[in-house]
Tab-separated table of C-alpha atoms in Angstrom:
chain	number	residue	atom	x	y	z
A	19	LYS	CA	15.406	2.224	2.744
A	20	GLY	CA	12.922	3.329	0.098
A	21	VAL	CA	11.723	1.690	-3.128
A	22	SER	CA	14.370	3.551	-5.129
A	23	GLY	CA	17.284	3.499	-2.699
A	24	SER	CA	18.579	4.630	0.685
A	25	LEU	CA	17.570	7.805	2.475
A	26	GLN	CA	18.745	9.961	5.360
A	27	ARG	CA	16.569	10.355	8.433
A	28	GLN	CA	16.709	12.013	11.809
A	29	GLN	CA	14.790	11.640	15.054
A	30	ILE	CA	12.477	14.446	16.128
A	31	HIS	CA	10.455	14.826	19.314
A	32	ILE	CA	6.887	16.104	19.424
A	33	ASP	CA	4.769	17.099	22.414
A	34	SER	CA	1.466	16.134	20.785
A	35	PHE	CA	-0.094	14.952	17.544
A	36	ARG	CA	-3.808	14.751	16.738
A	37	LEU	CA	-5.647	13.090	13.874
A	38	GLY	CA	-9.411	13.437	14.346
A	39	ASN	CA	-10.000	12.161	17.873
A	40	ILE	CA	-6.740	10.181	17.935
A	41	GLU	CA	-4.021	11.885	19.951
A	42	ILE	CA	-0.401	10.960	20.641
A	43	ALA	CA	1.560	12.761	23.341
A	44	ASP	CA	5.291	13.038	24.052
A	45	SER	CA	6.566	10.893	21.193
A	46	ASP	CA	9.606	10.451	18.944
A	47	LEU	CA	9.073	10.413	15.163
A	48	MET	CA	11.269	9.853	12.124
A	49	GLY	CA	12.183	13.047	10.298
A	50	LEU	CA	12.607	13.003	6.492
A	51	ASP	CA	12.954	15.620	3.777
A	52	LEU	CA	9.851	15.072	1.619
A	53	SER	CA	10.045	18.291	-0.391
A	54	HIS	CA	10.707	16.359	-3.607
A	55	LEU	CA	7.369	14.536	-3.194
A	56	GLU	CA	5.578	17.822	-2.502
A	57	GLU	CA	6.962	19.185	-5.755
A	58	GLU	CA	6.043	16.054	-7.695
A	59	LEU	CA	2.473	16.030	-6.328
A	60	ASP	CA	2.196	19.842	-6.492
A	61	HIS	CA	0.644	19.747	-3.035
A	62	PRO	CA	2.202	20.651	0.339
A	63	PHE	CA	2.063	18.112	3.165
A	64	LYS	CA	3.970	17.671	6.389
A	65	GLY	CA	4.548	13.937	6.695
A	66	LEU	CA	3.357	10.362	6.368
A	67	ILE	CA	1.122	8.367	8.715
A	68	GLY	CA	2.159	4.766	9.222
A	69	TYR	CA	1.411	1.472	10.906
A	70	ASP	CA	2.312	2.601	14.426
A	71	LEU	CA	-0.744	4.880	14.447
A	72	LEU	CA	-3.055	2.700	12.358
A	73	GLN	CA	-2.430	-0.716	13.905
A	74	ASP	CA	-5.320	-0.599	16.393
A	75	TYR	CA	-7.901	0.604	13.858
A	76	GLU	CA	-9.760	-0.388	10.749
A	77	LEU	CA	-9.001	2.041	7.922
A	78	LEU	CA	-11.700	2.580	5.301
A	79	ILE	CA	-10.488	4.347	2.154
A	80	ASP	CA	-13.066	6.070	-0.037
A	81	TYR	CA	-11.205	7.449	-3.060
A	82	GLU	CA	-14.411	8.669	-4.726
A	83	LYS	CA	-15.311	10.880	-1.734
A	84	GLU	CA	-11.647	11.534	-0.846
A	85	GLU	CA	-12.296	10.404	2.717
A	86	LEU	CA	-10.560	8.197	5.284
A	87	LEU	CA	-12.469	6.615	8.152
A	88	LEU	CA	-10.596	5.177	11.148
A	89	PHE	CA	-12.726	3.148	13.539
A	90	LYS	CA	-12.775	0.280	16.020
A	91	ASP	CA	-15.364	-2.481	16.440
A	92	GLY	CA	-18.789	-1.125	17.280
A	93	GLN	CA	-17.960	2.510	16.502
A	94	THR	CA	-19.767	2.660	13.145
A	95	ASP	CA	-22.507	0.878	11.205
A	96	TYR	CA	-19.828	-1.015	9.282
A	97	HIS	CA	-19.941	-4.705	10.265
A	98	GLN	CA	-22.915	-3.962	12.536
A	99	GLU	CA	-25.661	-3.062	10.060
A	100	ILE	CA	-23.641	-2.812	6.838
A	101	GLN	CA	-22.011	-6.114	5.964
A	102	PRO	CA	-18.955	-6.355	3.693
A	103	GLN	CA	-19.392	-7.845	0.256
A	104	SER	CA	-16.310	-10.022	0.721
A	105	GLU	CA	-13.007	-10.219	2.571
A	106	LEU	CA	-9.481	-11.528	2.220
A	107	SER	CA	-6.841	-12.293	4.819
A	108	PHE	CA	-3.223	-11.212	4.964
A	109	SER	CA	-0.160	-12.007	7.059
A	110	TYR	CA	2.555	-9.692	8.356
A	111	GLN	CA	6.246	-9.320	7.652
A	112	LEU	CA	7.420	-6.740	10.187
A	113	HIS	CA	4.769	-3.991	9.902
A	114	ILE	CA	3.867	-4.762	6.275
A	115	PRO	CA	0.627	-6.608	5.408
A	116	VAL	CA	1.491	-9.341	2.897
A	117	LEU	CA	-1.005	-10.701	0.354
A	118	GLU	CA	-0.776	-13.981	-1.552
A	119	VAL	CA	-1.249	-13.344	-5.265
A	120	GLU	CA	-1.451	-15.764	-8.170
A	121	ILE	CA	-0.838	-14.614	-11.738
A	122	ASP	CA	-1.417	-17.218	-14.448
A	123	GLY	CA	-0.374	-20.024	-12.098
A	124	VAL	CA	2.675	-18.211	-10.646
A	125	LYS	CA	2.442	-17.282	-6.954
A	126	TYR	CA	3.834	-14.167	-5.290
A	127	ASP	CA	3.873	-12.562	-1.848
A	128	LEU	CA	3.230	-8.841	-2.269
A	129	GLY	CA	3.275	-6.199	0.461
A	130	LEU	CA	0.435	-3.700	0.867
A	131	ASP	CA	1.466	-0.016	0.788
A	132	THR	CA	-1.422	2.457	1.024
A	133	GLY	CA	0.900	5.277	-0.027
A	134	ALA	CA	2.167	3.615	-3.213
A	135	GLU	CA	1.077	5.387	-6.394
A	136	GLN	CA	1.861	2.299	-8.476
A	137	ASN	CA	1.814	-1.448	-7.990
A	138	LEU	CA	5.370	-2.774	-8.048
A	139	LEU	CA	6.815	-6.160	-8.984
A	140	SER	CA	10.470	-6.962	-8.404
A	141	GLN	CA	12.659	-7.521	-11.444
A	142	ALA	CA	13.051	-11.187	-10.478
A	143	GLY	CA	9.279	-11.474	-10.048
A	144	PHE	CA	8.682	-9.877	-13.441
A	145	GLU	CA	10.994	-12.408	-15.069
A	146	ARG	CA	8.862	-15.238	-13.631
A	147	LEU	CA	5.683	-13.932	-15.264
A	148	PRO	CA	4.347	-16.069	-18.129
A	149	ASP	CA	4.602	-14.113	-21.396
A	150	GLU	CA	0.875	-14.359	-22.088
A	151	SER	CA	-0.092	-12.912	-18.665
A	152	PHE	CA	0.850	-9.284	-19.368
A	153	ASP	CA	1.253	-6.551	-21.967
A	154	VAL	CA	4.206	-4.166	-21.806
A	155	LEU	CA	3.455	-0.446	-21.941
A	156	GLU	CA	5.680	2.616	-21.773
A	157	HIS	CA	8.562	3.428	-19.438
A	158	THR	CA	7.808	5.695	-16.495
A	159	GLU	CA	9.526	7.039	-13.362
A	160	LEU	CA	9.437	5.484	-9.905
A	161	ARG	CA	9.745	7.799	-6.886
A	162	GLY	CA	9.545	7.057	-3.173
A	163	ALA	CA	10.368	8.726	0.125
A	164	ASP	CA	14.005	8.558	-0.961
A	165	LYS	CA	15.087	11.197	-3.466
A	166	ASN	CA	16.175	8.740	-6.127
A	167	VAL	CA	14.258	8.557	-9.398
A	168	THR	CA	14.327	5.239	-11.255
A	169	ASP	CA	13.307	4.593	-14.857
A	170	VAL	CA	10.973	1.575	-14.803
A	171	GLN	CA	8.906	-0.484	-17.213
A	172	ARG	CA	5.125	-0.284	-16.835
A	173	PHE	CA	2.921	-3.217	-17.832
A	174	ILE	CA	-0.659	-4.446	-17.514
A	175	ILE	CA	-1.331	-7.824	-15.899
A	176	HIS	CA	-4.416	-9.307	-17.522
A	177	GLU	CA	-5.685	-11.177	-14.461
A	178	SER	CA	-4.391	-11.458	-10.909
A	179	GLU	CA	-6.029	-13.441	-8.135
A	180	PHE	CA	-5.835	-12.357	-4.483
A	181	SER	CA	-7.171	-15.176	-2.275
A	182	GLY	CA	-10.060	-15.860	-4.637
A	183	HIS	CA	-10.621	-12.208	-5.605
A	184	THR	CA	-9.884	-11.635	-9.284
A	185	PHE	CA	-8.656	-8.271	-10.554
A	186	GLU	CA	-8.441	-7.588	-14.270
A	187	ALA	CA	-6.162	-5.270	-16.266
A	188	MET	CA	-4.195	-3.939	-13.297
A	189	SER	CA	-1.116	-1.786	-13.885
A	190	PHE	CA	2.317	-2.627	-12.424
A	191	VAL	CA	5.887	-1.427	-12.785
A	192	SER	CA	9.009	-3.567	-12.335
A	193	ALA	CA	12.165	-2.575	-10.475
A	194	ASP	CA	15.038	-4.033	-8.490
A	195	ILE	CA	13.983	-3.927	-4.807
A	196	SER	CA	16.713	-6.210	-3.427
A	197	HIS	CA	18.104	-3.314	-1.332
A	198	LEU	CA	14.676	-2.918	0.290
A	199	THR	CA	14.039	-6.596	1.011
A	200	ALA	CA	17.605	-7.243	2.206
A	201	GLY	CA	17.674	-4.099	4.341
A	202	TYR	CA	14.575	-5.155	6.298
A	203	GLY	CA	14.833	-8.944	5.923
A	204	LEU	CA	11.625	-9.127	3.869
A	205	LYS	CA	10.565	-12.031	1.677
A	206	ILE	CA	8.261	-10.230	-0.719
A	207	GLU	CA	8.407	-9.749	-4.473
A	208	GLY	CA	6.699	-6.404	-4.719
A	209	LEU	CA	4.058	-4.015	-3.407
A	210	VAL	CA	0.461	-3.193	-4.235
A	211	GLY	CA	-0.955	0.269	-3.622
A	212	TYR	CA	-3.412	2.681	-5.230
A	213	PRO	CA	-4.230	0.621	-8.376
A	214	PHE	CA	-5.270	-2.277	-6.099
A	215	LEU	CA	-6.992	-0.304	-3.322
A	216	SER	CA	-8.953	1.968	-5.673
A	217	GLN	CA	-10.683	-0.881	-7.508
A	218	GLN	CA	-13.526	-0.912	-4.966
A	219	LEU	CA	-14.491	0.652	-1.637
A	220	CYS	CA	-12.359	-1.237	0.870
A	221	SER	CA	-11.141	-1.202	4.441
A	222	ILE	CA	-8.024	-2.613	6.103
A	223	ALA	CA	-8.483	-4.127	9.565
A	224	PHE	CA	-4.890	-4.147	10.807
A	225	ALA	CA	-5.643	-5.908	14.113
A	226	ASP	CA	-7.681	-8.660	12.400
A	227	SER	CA	-5.332	-9.023	9.396
A	228	LYS	CA	-8.197	-8.664	6.920
A	229	ILE	CA	-9.183	-6.497	3.957
A	230	TYR	CA	-12.919	-5.986	3.511
A	231	PHE	CA	-14.639	-4.987	0.266
A	232	TRP	CA	-17.883	-3.021	0.370
A	233	ASP	CA	-20.659	-2.220	-2.125
């Protein structure tokens, strides 16, 4: 299942895979046709890296430098000599980190998706938003790993609070994701991605279930 609908997959076997100094040998992966995303992004790529590879690491995302840093405790100056500015905790539903979010007194559980171009709120979640908490903008298109394209409403949420961390004027779109939540048995009302992660230099410690924010 993808954010816009179902998709077809196959199983492929690889002898080895290397990302930096991380290597996987003799493994089965999920095969998907992602050519539609290559065309949309106007950039060729060969696949997506997910939780099964990242789960033992802390992932630091630096959008300004266009760099990713994967490390374990004690491997870098982070947490040793450089202390985070703040942190927030998350829980898991299957492999998805889930954040508690409050918007003008209304609470939501939103999944974290590092590959999501847009923050997403379910249609039911959007209908629970207080009228004064957001401004509606234009319609746009929602695309995922599936090949379906969905016309969605984009809006700006004035203020959203993630475990005491306040984010202002963050963009969301709304869409029906019941097929996604039912297909995987999830109890979330949306996803946060690039608009959330790009607000500040941050890292995701998958093993510790924490997001750290850095100066």
